[in-house]
Every structure is written in C-alpha cells, then in structure tokens.
mmCIF file of C-alpha atoms in Angstrom:
data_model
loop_
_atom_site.group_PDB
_atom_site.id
_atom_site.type_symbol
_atom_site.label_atom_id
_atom_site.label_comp_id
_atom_site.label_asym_id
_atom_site.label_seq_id
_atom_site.Cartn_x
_atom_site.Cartn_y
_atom_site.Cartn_z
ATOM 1 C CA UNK A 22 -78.502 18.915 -72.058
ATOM 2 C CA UNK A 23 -79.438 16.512 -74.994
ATOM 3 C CA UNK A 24 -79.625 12.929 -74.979
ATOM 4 C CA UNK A 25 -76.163 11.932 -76.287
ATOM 5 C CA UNK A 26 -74.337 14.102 -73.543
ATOM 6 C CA UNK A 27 -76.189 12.699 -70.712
ATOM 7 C CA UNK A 28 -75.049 9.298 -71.763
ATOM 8 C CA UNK A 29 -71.858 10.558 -72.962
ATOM 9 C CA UNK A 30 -68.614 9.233 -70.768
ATOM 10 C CA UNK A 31 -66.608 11.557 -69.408
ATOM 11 C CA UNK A 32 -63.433 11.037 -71.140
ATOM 12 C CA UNK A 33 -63.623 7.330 -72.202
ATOM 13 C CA UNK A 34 -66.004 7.878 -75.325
ATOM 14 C CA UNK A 35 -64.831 6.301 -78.754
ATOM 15 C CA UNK A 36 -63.849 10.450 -79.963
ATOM 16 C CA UNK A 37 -61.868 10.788 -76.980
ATOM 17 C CA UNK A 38 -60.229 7.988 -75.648
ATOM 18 C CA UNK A 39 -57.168 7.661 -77.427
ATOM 19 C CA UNK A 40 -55.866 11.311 -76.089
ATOM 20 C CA UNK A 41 -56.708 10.112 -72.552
ATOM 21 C CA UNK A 42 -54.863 7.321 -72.933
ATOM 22 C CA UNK A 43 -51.746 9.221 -74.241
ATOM 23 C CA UNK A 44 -51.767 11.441 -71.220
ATOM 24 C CA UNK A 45 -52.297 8.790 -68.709
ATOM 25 C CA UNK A 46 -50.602 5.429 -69.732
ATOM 26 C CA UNK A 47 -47.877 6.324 -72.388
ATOM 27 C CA UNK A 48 -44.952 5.941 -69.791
ATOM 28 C CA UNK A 49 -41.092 4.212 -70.698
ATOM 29 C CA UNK A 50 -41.466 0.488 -68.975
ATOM 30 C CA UNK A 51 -45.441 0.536 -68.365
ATOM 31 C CA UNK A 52 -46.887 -3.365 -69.611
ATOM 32 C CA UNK A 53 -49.571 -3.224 -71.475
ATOM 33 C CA UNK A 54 -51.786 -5.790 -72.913
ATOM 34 C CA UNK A 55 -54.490 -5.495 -75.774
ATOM 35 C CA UNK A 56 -56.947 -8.156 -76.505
ATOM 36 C CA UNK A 57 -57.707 -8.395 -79.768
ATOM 37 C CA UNK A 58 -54.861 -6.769 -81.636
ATOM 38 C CA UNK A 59 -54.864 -8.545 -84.672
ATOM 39 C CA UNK A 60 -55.366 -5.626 -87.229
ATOM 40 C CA UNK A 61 -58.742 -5.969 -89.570
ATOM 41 C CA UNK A 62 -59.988 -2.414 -90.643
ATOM 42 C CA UNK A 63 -57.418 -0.095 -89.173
ATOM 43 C CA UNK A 64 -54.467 0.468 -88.251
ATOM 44 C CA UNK A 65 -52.729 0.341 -84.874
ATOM 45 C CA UNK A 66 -53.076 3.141 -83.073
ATOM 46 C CA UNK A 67 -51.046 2.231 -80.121
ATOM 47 C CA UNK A 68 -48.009 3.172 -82.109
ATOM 48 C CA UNK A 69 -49.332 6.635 -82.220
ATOM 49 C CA UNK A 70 -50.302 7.224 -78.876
ATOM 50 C CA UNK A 71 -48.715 4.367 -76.678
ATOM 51 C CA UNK A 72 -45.077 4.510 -78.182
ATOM 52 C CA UNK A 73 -43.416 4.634 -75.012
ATOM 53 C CA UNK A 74 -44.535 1.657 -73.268
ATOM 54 C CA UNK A 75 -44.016 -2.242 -73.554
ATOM 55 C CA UNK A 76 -46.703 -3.541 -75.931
ATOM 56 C CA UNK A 77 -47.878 -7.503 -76.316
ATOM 57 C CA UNK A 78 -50.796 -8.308 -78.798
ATOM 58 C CA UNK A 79 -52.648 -10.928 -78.045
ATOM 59 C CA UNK A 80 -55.359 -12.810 -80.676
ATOM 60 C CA UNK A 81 -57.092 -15.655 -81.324
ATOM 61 C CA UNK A 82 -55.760 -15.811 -84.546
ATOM 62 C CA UNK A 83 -51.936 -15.049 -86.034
ATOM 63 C CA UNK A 84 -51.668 -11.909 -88.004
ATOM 64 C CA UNK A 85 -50.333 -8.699 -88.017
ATOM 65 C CA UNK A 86 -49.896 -6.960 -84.871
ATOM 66 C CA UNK A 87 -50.451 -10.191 -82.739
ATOM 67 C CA UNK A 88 -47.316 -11.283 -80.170
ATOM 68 C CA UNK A 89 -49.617 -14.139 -78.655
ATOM 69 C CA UNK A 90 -52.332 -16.285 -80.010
ATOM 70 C CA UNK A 91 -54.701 -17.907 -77.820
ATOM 71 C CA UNK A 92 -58.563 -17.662 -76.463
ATOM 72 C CA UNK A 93 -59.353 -14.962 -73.922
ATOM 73 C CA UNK A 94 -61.442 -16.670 -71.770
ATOM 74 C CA UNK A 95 -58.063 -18.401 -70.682
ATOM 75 C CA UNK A 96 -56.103 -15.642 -71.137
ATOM 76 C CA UNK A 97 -53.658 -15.651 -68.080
ATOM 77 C CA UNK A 98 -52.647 -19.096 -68.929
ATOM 78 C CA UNK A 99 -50.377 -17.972 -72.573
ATOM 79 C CA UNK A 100 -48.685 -15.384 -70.552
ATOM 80 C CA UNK A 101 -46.304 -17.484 -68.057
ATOM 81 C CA UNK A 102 -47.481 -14.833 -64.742
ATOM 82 C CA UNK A 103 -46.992 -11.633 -66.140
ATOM 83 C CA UNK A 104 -48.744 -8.700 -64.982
ATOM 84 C CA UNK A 105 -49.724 -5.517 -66.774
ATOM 85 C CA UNK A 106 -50.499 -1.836 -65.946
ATOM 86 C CA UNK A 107 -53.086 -1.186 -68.721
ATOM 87 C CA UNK A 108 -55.475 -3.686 -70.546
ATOM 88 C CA UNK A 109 -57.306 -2.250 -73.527
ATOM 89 C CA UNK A 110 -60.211 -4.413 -75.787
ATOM 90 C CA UNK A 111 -61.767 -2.923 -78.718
ATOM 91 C CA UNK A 112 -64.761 -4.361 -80.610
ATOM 92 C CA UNK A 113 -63.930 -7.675 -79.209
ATOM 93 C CA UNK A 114 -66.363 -8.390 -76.013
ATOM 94 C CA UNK A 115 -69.512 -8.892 -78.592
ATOM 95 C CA UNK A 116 -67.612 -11.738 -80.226
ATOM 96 C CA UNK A 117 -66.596 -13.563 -76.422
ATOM 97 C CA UNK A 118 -69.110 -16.675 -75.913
ATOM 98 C CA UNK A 119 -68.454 -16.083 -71.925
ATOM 99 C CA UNK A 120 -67.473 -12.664 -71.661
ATOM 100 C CA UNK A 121 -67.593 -12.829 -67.813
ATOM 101 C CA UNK A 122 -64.963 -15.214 -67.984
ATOM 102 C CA UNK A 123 -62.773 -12.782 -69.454
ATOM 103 C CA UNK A 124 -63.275 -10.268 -67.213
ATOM 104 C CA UNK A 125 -62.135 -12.567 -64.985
ATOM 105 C CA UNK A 126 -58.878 -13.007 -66.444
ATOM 106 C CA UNK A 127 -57.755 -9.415 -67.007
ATOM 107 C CA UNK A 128 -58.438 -9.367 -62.780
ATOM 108 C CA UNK A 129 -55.492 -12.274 -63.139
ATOM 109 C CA UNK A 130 -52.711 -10.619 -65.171
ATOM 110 C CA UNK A 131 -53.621 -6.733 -63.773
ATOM 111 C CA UNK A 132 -52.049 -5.262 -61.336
ATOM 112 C CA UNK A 133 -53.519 -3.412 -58.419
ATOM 113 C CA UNK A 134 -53.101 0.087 -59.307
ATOM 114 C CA UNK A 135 -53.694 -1.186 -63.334
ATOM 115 C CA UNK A 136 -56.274 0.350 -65.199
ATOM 116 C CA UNK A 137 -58.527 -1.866 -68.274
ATOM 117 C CA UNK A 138 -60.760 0.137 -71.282
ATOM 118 C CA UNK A 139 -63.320 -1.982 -72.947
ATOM 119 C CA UNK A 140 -64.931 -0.773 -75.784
ATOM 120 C CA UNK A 141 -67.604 -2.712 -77.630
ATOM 121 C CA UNK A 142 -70.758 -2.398 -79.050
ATOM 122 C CA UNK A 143 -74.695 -1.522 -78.313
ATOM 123 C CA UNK A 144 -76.482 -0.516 -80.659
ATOM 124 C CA UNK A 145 -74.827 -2.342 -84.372
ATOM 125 C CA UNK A 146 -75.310 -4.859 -87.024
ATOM 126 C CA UNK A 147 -74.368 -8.417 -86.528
ATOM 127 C CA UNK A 148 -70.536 -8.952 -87.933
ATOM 128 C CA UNK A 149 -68.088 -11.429 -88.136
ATOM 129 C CA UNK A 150 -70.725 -14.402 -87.804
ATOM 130 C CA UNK A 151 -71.212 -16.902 -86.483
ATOM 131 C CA UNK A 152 -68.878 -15.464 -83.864
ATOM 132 C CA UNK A 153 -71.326 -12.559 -82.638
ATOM 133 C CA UNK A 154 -72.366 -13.213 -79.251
ATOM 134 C CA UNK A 155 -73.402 -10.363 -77.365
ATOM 135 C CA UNK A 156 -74.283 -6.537 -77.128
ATOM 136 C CA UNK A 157 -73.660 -4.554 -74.249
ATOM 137 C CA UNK A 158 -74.519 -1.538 -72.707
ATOM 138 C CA UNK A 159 -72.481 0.395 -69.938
ATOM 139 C CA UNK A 160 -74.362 -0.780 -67.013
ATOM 140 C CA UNK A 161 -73.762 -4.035 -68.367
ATOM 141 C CA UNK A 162 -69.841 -3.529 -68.390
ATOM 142 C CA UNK A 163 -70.438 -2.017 -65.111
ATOM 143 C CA UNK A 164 -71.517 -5.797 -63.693
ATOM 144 C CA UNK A 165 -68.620 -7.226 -65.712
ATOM 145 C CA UNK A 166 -66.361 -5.111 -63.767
ATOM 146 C CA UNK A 167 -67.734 -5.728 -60.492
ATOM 147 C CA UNK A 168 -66.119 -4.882 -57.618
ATOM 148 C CA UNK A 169 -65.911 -8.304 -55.979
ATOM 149 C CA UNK A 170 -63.333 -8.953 -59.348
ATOM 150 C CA UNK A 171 -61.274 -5.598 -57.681
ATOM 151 C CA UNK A 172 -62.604 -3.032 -59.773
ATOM 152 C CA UNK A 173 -63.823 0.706 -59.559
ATOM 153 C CA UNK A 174 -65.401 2.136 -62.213
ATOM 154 C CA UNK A 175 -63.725 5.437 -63.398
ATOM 155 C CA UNK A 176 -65.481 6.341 -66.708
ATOM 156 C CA UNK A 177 -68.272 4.272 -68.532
ATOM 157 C CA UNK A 178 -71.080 5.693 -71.364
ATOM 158 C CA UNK A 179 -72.232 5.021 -74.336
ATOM 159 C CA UNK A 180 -71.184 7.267 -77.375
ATOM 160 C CA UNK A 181 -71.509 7.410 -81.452
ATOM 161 C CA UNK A 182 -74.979 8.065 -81.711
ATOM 162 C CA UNK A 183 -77.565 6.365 -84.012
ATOM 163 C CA UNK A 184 -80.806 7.470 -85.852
ATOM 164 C CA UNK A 185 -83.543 4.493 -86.167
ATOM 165 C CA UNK A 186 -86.198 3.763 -87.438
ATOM 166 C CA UNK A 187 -88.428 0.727 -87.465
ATOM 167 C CA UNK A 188 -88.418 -0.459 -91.664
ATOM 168 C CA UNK A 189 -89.827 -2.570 -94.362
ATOM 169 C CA UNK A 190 -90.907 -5.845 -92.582
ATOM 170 C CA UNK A 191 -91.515 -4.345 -89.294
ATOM 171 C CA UNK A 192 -95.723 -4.994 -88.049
ATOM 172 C CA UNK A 193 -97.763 -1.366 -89.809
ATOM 173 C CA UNK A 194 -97.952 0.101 -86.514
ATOM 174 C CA UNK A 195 -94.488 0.372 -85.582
ATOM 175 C CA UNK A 196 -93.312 1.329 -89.873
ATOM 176 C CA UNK A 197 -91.225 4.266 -89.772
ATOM 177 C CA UNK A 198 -91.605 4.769 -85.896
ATOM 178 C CA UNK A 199 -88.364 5.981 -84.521
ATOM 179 C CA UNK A 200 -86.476 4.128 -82.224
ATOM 180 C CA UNK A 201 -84.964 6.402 -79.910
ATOM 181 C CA UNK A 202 -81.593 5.959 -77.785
ATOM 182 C CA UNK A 203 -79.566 4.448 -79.933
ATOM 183 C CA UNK A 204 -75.472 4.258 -79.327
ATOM 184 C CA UNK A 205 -73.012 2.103 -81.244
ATOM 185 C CA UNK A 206 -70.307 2.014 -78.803
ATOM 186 C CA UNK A 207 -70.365 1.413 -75.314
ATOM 187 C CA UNK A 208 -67.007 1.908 -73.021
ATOM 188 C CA UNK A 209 -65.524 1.250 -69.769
ATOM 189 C CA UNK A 210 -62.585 2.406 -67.869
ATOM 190 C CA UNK A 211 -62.047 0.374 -64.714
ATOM 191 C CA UNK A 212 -58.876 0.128 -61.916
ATOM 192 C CA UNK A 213 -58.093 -2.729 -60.284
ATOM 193 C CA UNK A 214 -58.077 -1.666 -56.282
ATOM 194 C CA UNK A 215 -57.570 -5.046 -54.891
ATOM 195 C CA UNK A 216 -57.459 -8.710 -55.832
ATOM 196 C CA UNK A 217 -60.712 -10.655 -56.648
ATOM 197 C CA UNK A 218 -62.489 -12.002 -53.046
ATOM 198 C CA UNK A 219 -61.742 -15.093 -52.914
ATOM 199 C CA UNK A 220 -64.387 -17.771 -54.073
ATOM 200 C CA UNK A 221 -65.676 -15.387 -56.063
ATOM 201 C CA UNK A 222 -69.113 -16.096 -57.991
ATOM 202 C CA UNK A 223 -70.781 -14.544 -60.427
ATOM 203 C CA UNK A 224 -74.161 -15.587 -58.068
ATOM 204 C CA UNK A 225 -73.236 -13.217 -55.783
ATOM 205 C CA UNK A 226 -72.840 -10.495 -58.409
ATOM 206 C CA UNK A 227 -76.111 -11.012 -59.332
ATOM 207 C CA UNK A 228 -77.883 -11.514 -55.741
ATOM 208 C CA UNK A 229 -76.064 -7.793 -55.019
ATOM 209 C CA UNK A 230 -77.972 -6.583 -57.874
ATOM 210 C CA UNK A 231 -81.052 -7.805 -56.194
ATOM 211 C CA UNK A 232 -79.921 -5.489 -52.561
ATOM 212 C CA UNK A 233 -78.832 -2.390 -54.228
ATOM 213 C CA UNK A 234 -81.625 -1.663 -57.122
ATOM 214 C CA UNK A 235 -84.364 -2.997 -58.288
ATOM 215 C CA UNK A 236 -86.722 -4.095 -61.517
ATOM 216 C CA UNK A 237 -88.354 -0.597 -63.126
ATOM 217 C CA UNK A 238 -92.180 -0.567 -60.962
ATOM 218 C CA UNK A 239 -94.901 -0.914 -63.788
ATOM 219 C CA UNK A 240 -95.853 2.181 -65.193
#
C-alpha cells in the first residue's frame, strides 16, 4: 500500500467527498449550514449535489452565495437558535484566529444525530494574508472535534498529495533534499452524539491527550 492510501480517508478525501455527501445528506427539509460560502475561485457546488435540502451561507463578508454575514467564532449568535443537520467548511479553518472556538460553535447550532465536514489545509502556500492563521493535519481536527464537544469521528485523512523539495535558499545540506509526506488537504467528518459536557475546557482536552498517548520516545 503506498503512502497516499494509508493516509487517504475513507470516503471524506477532497476527490470524493462531494458524492458522499449527495448520497448521505441531500434529503427535502434537511438544514444545512456552510461556513464560508462566499464564492472566490469556484463555483457552488451545493447546488449540484445538495439541491434538495434547506441551504444558509454564512460569511464574514457579503457576496455571492452568502445568506448571513458575521464571524465564526460567534457563530450561533447570527442565527436566532436554529439548528442544523449538516455543517460543511471548506478552506476556511486556516484563516480562523481561534479555530477551537469555532468548533465550539458548530457543537451549538448541530443537532445530535448532525453530521460536520471540515476541509482545510496541510501542506500549502500562505494565501489570503494577513488572515492565514493555521495549518492542520487530521489528528489535529481530530482534537478539534473532541468528544467532550459531542463528537465521533467517522472519516478523517489527509489527501491531494505533494512532491517537495527543499530549494534555493535552503542551508547546502538540505538543497534539493526531498521532503517527504506532503498533503494539501486535510478533512474531517464528525457526528454530533451528544451535547458538549458541561464546563467544558479545552484543558481537559489537552490533559486527555496526556492519559491516552504519548510524546514519540527518542530514537
């Protein structure tokens, strides 16, 4: 098995998502939310493979494709208590100062039973400065999505692989050396099984880190 398809999700990878989607969320009456819907370099595929459902766009700026302007990281707050059966991000978590906060909120306006896809990046070049915050991999969405928040992880990976290599400006002994691993998209799928614990704290996400792995022993 090569690299990529060990890494690969399951059915949540940037090639593949949209289908799954279709098959699993497209129904008459289901709510769904998408963070980040203002369109920039394409076009909106929800009205190819989410035409059934009720849509809302939400942005931080007005434009096409956008229902609600506002900032995510108070995102249940411009939507007056309503809930939603599917949340979807793409290419937006890398631009969120306090992406944990977000998380957050799409554990306020999902329902139990409601499923959320992030998509966002690893491995890619800095865009729309100064506004580019963070990179991500999937074991990072993994603690975004904790389960103290209500989640379960269905599907996470990364996908879209790179080729590197270390260039012009780099110290001689690492010049042309190839920098392996390389992804430009990581994704998560996640449900929401149950309501956040309450009091939650993003402390004790990380002190369960520190019970159920550990730090890489030295080599």
């Amino acid at each position: 098995m090569t690299e990529a398809a060990e890494r690969a999700p399951e059915f949540c990878g940037h090639s593949v998502v949209w289908p799954w989607i279709k098959e699993h969320i497209n129904r008459p009456g289901l709510e769904v939310l998408e963070i980040g819907s203002r369109l920039v370099v394409s076009r909106a595929l929800w009205k190819d493979y989410l035409p059934d459902v009720n849509y809302t766009g939400f942005d931080f700026m007005d434009g096409p494709n956008v229902d609600v302007v506002g900032d995510a990281h108070k995102l249940a707050s411009y939507l007056s208590g309503r809930q939603f059966d599917f949340v979807l991000s793409c290419a937006v978590f890398e631009h969120l100062t306090c992406p944990w906060l977000v998380a957050e909120e799409i554990a306020k306006v999902l329902r139990v039973g409601g499923k959320a896809y992030i998509e966002t990046h690893f491995s890619f070049s800095e865009h729309e400065t100064p506004w580019h915050f963070f990179q991500f991999n999937s074991r990072g969405l993994e603690q975004l999505f904790h389960p103290r928040l209500g989640f379960k992880v269905l599907d996470s990976g990364l996908s879209t692989p790179i080729i590197g290599r270390f260039a012009r400006g780099s110290q001689g002994y690492l010049l042309d050396q190839p920098v392996n691993n390389l992804y430009c998209h990581a994704e998560i799928v996640v449900e929401k099984v149950a309501e956040p614990e309450p009091g939650f704290s993003w402390r004790d996400v990380a002190e369960d880190l520190l019970v159920s792995s550990s730090y890489p022993a030295p080599a």
